[in-house]
PDB file of C-alpha atoms in Angstrom:
ATOM      1  CA  MET L   6      -5.899   8.935   6.821  1.00  0.00           C
ATOM      2  CA  ASN L   7      -5.550  11.945   9.140  1.00  0.00           C
ATOM      3  CA  THR L   8      -6.130   9.897  12.144  1.00  0.00           C
ATOM      4  CA  SER L   9      -3.568   7.500  11.390  1.00  0.00           C
ATOM      5  CA  ILE L  10      -1.020  10.314  10.698  1.00  0.00           C
ATOM      6  CA  LEU L  11      -1.883  11.806  14.121  1.00  0.00           C
ATOM      7  CA  ILE L  12      -1.400   8.474  15.811  1.00  0.00           C
ATOM      8  CA  VAL L  13       2.033   7.794  14.213  1.00  0.00           C
ATOM      9  CA  LEU L  14       3.339  11.296  15.053  1.00  0.00           C
ATOM     10  CA  ALA L  15       1.853  11.053  18.537  1.00  0.00           C
ATOM     11  CA  ALA L  16       3.880   7.724  18.874  1.00  0.00           C
ATOM     12  CA  LEU L  17       7.065   9.295  17.597  1.00  0.00           C
ATOM     13  CA  ILE L  18       6.709  12.190  19.919  1.00  0.00           C
ATOM     14  CA  ALA L  19       6.228   9.714  22.909  1.00  0.00           C
ATOM     15  CA  VAL L  20       9.210   7.667  21.999  1.00  0.00           C
ATOM     16  CA  MET L  21      11.321  10.760  21.469  1.00  0.00           C
ATOM     17  CA  ASN L  22      10.438  11.880  25.021  1.00  0.00           C
ATOM     18  CA  VAL L  23      11.182   8.599  26.392  1.00  0.00           C
ATOM     19  CA  VAL L  24      14.580   8.624  24.747  1.00  0.00           C
ATOM     20  CA  SER L  25      15.346  12.104  26.100  1.00  0.00           C
ATOM     21  CA  PHE L  26      14.339  11.170  29.634  1.00  0.00           C
ATOM     22  CA  CYS L  27      16.377   7.878  29.571  1.00  0.00           C
ATOM     23  CA  LEU L  28      19.352   9.592  27.998  1.00  0.00           C
ATOM     24  CA  MET L  29      19.180  12.198  31.160  1.00  0.00           C
ATOM     25  CA  ALA L  30      18.829   9.222  33.619  1.00  0.00           C
ATOM     26  CA  PHE L  31      21.774   7.344  31.997  1.00  0.00           C
ATOM     27  CA  ASP L  32      23.937  10.560  32.037  1.00  0.00           C
ATOM     28  CA  LYS L  33      23.084  11.258  35.742  1.00  0.00           C
ATOM     29  CA  ARG L  34      23.821   7.552  36.659  1.00  0.00           C
ATOM     30  CA  ARG L  35      27.198   7.835  34.774  1.00  0.00           C
ATOM     31  CA  ALA L  36      28.016  11.202  36.444  1.00  0.00           C
ATOM     32  CA  GLN L  37      27.361   9.605  39.909  1.00  0.00           C
ATOM     33  CA  GLN L  38      29.759   6.788  38.983  1.00  0.00           C
ATOM     34  CA  GLY L  39      32.411   9.058  37.557  1.00  0.00           C
ATOM     35  CA  LYS L  40      32.313   7.382  34.144  1.00  0.00           C
ATOM     36  CA  TRP L  41      31.953   8.428  30.560  1.00  0.00           C
ATOM     37  CA  ARG L  42      29.208  10.839  30.068  1.00  0.00           C
ATOM     38  CA  VAL L  43      26.541  11.445  27.242  1.00  0.00           C
ATOM     39  CA  PRO L  44      27.698  14.549  25.518  1.00  0.00           C
ATOM     40  CA  GLU L  45      25.522  17.651  26.064  1.00  0.00           C
ATOM     41  CA  ARG L  46      25.086  17.957  22.354  1.00  0.00           C
ATOM     42  CA  THR L  47      23.284  14.625  22.259  1.00  0.00           C
ATOM     43  CA  LEU L  48      21.025  15.610  25.350  1.00  0.00           C
ATOM     44  CA  PHE L  49      20.020  18.791  23.441  1.00  0.00           C
ATOM     45  CA  LEU L  50      19.431  16.986  20.100  1.00  0.00           C
ATOM     46  CA  ALA L  51      17.103  14.444  21.802  1.00  0.00           C
ATOM     47  CA  ALA L  52      15.359  17.395  23.545  1.00  0.00           C
ATOM     48  CA  ALA L  53      14.964  19.266  20.300  1.00  0.00           C
ATOM     49  CA  CYS L  54      13.708  16.525  18.252  1.00  0.00           C
ATOM     50  CA  PHE L  55      10.326  16.603  20.026  1.00  0.00           C
ATOM     51  CA  GLY L  56      11.807  15.193  23.329  1.00  0.00           C
ATOM     52  CA  GLY L  57      11.375  18.607  25.355  1.00  0.00           C
ATOM     53  CA  LEU L  58       8.945  17.112  27.954  1.00  0.00           C
ATOM     54  CA  GLY L  59      11.272  14.141  28.633  1.00  0.00           C
ATOM     55  CA  GLY L  60      14.241  16.584  28.899  1.00  0.00           C
ATOM     56  CA  VAL L  61      12.468  18.883  31.238  1.00  0.00           C
ATOM     57  CA  LEU L  62      11.177  15.918  33.356  1.00  0.00           C
ATOM     58  CA  GLY L  63      14.624  14.411  33.507  1.00  0.00           C
ATOM     59  CA  MET L  64      15.861  17.757  34.813  1.00  0.00           C
ATOM     60  CA  GLN L  65      13.344  18.229  37.370  1.00  0.00           C
ATOM     61  CA  LEU L  66      12.662  14.648  38.526  1.00  0.00           C
ATOM     62  CA  LEU L  67      16.346  13.558  38.484  1.00  0.00           C
ATOM     63  CA  ARG L  68      17.698  16.862  39.483  1.00  0.00           C
ATOM     64  CA  HIS L  69      20.188  16.646  36.538  1.00  0.00           C
ATOM     65  CA  LYS L  70      21.706  19.529  34.572  1.00  0.00           C
ATOM     66  CA  THR L  71      19.730  22.034  36.764  1.00  0.00           C
ATOM     67  CA  LYS L  72      22.871  24.224  37.424  1.00  0.00           C
ATOM     68  CA  HIS L  73      23.530  24.991  33.771  1.00  0.00           C
ATOM     69  CA  TRP L  74      21.498  27.984  32.565  1.00  0.00           C
ATOM     70  CA  TYR L  75      21.453  26.826  28.935  1.00  0.00           C
ATOM     71  CA  PHE L  76      19.570  23.643  30.002  1.00  0.00           C
ATOM     72  CA  GLN L  77      17.183  25.632  32.233  1.00  0.00           C
ATOM     73  CA  VAL L  78      16.373  28.018  29.349  1.00  0.00           C
ATOM     74  CA  PHE L  79      16.368  25.860  26.253  1.00  0.00           C
ATOM     75  CA  PHE L  80      14.583  22.685  27.504  1.00  0.00           C
ATOM     76  CA  PRO L  81      11.580  24.496  28.536  1.00  0.00           C
ATOM     77  CA  LEU L  82      11.755  26.556  25.380  1.00  0.00           C
ATOM     78  CA  PHE L  83      11.896  23.334  23.270  1.00  0.00           C
ATOM     79  CA  LEU L  84       8.908  22.160  25.152  1.00  0.00           C
ATOM     80  CA  VAL L  85       6.866  25.329  24.607  1.00  0.00           C
ATOM     81  CA  LEU L  86       7.951  25.361  20.811  1.00  0.00           C
ATOM     82  CA  GLN L  87       6.938  21.682  20.455  1.00  0.00           C
ATOM     83  CA  ILE L  88       3.529  22.157  22.115  1.00  0.00           C
ATOM     84  CA  ALA L  89       2.916  25.113  19.777  1.00  0.00           C
ATOM     85  CA  ALA L  90       4.048  22.948  16.714  1.00  0.00           C
ATOM     86  CA  ILE L  91       1.903  20.064  17.779  1.00  0.00           C
ATOM     87  CA  ILE L  92      -1.180  22.416  18.158  1.00  0.00           C
ATOM     88  CA  VAL L  93      -0.637  23.907  14.872  1.00  0.00           C
ATOM     89  CA  GLY L  94      -0.034  20.405  13.271  1.00  0.00           C
ATOM     90  CA  VAL L  95      -3.179  19.141  14.661  1.00  0.00           C
ATOM     91  CA  LYS L  96      -5.256  22.027  13.378  1.00  0.00           C
ATOM     92  CA  LEU L  97      -3.652  21.889   9.935  1.00  0.00           C
ATOM     93  CA  LEU L  98      -4.330  17.911   9.791  1.00  0.00           C
ATOM     94  CA  GLY L  99      -7.480  17.936  11.595  1.00  0.00           C
TER      95      GLY L  99
END
C-alpha cells in the first residue's frame, strides 16, 4: 500500500515539474514573439504546487525571469521546501 502511494506521489510531482518547466518555456517563447504571456501568478502557482524543480530549471536553462528578484528568491525556496516535504513524507509513509 505505502509503495503504491509513493509511486503515485512521485508521478504527480514529476508531472508538476514538467508542467512548471513547460509553462516557463511557453512564456519565454511568447515573450520573444511579443505575444500574450502566461501570468506570473500562474508560474508561481505551478512552482508552488510541487513544480519547484521545473521552475528553477526553467529559469536557469531558459534564462527566463532571472532579473525578477521574487522569482530568484521564491522558486528556489519552493524547491527546498518541497524537498523537505518529500523527505518528511517518505519517512512518515515509509
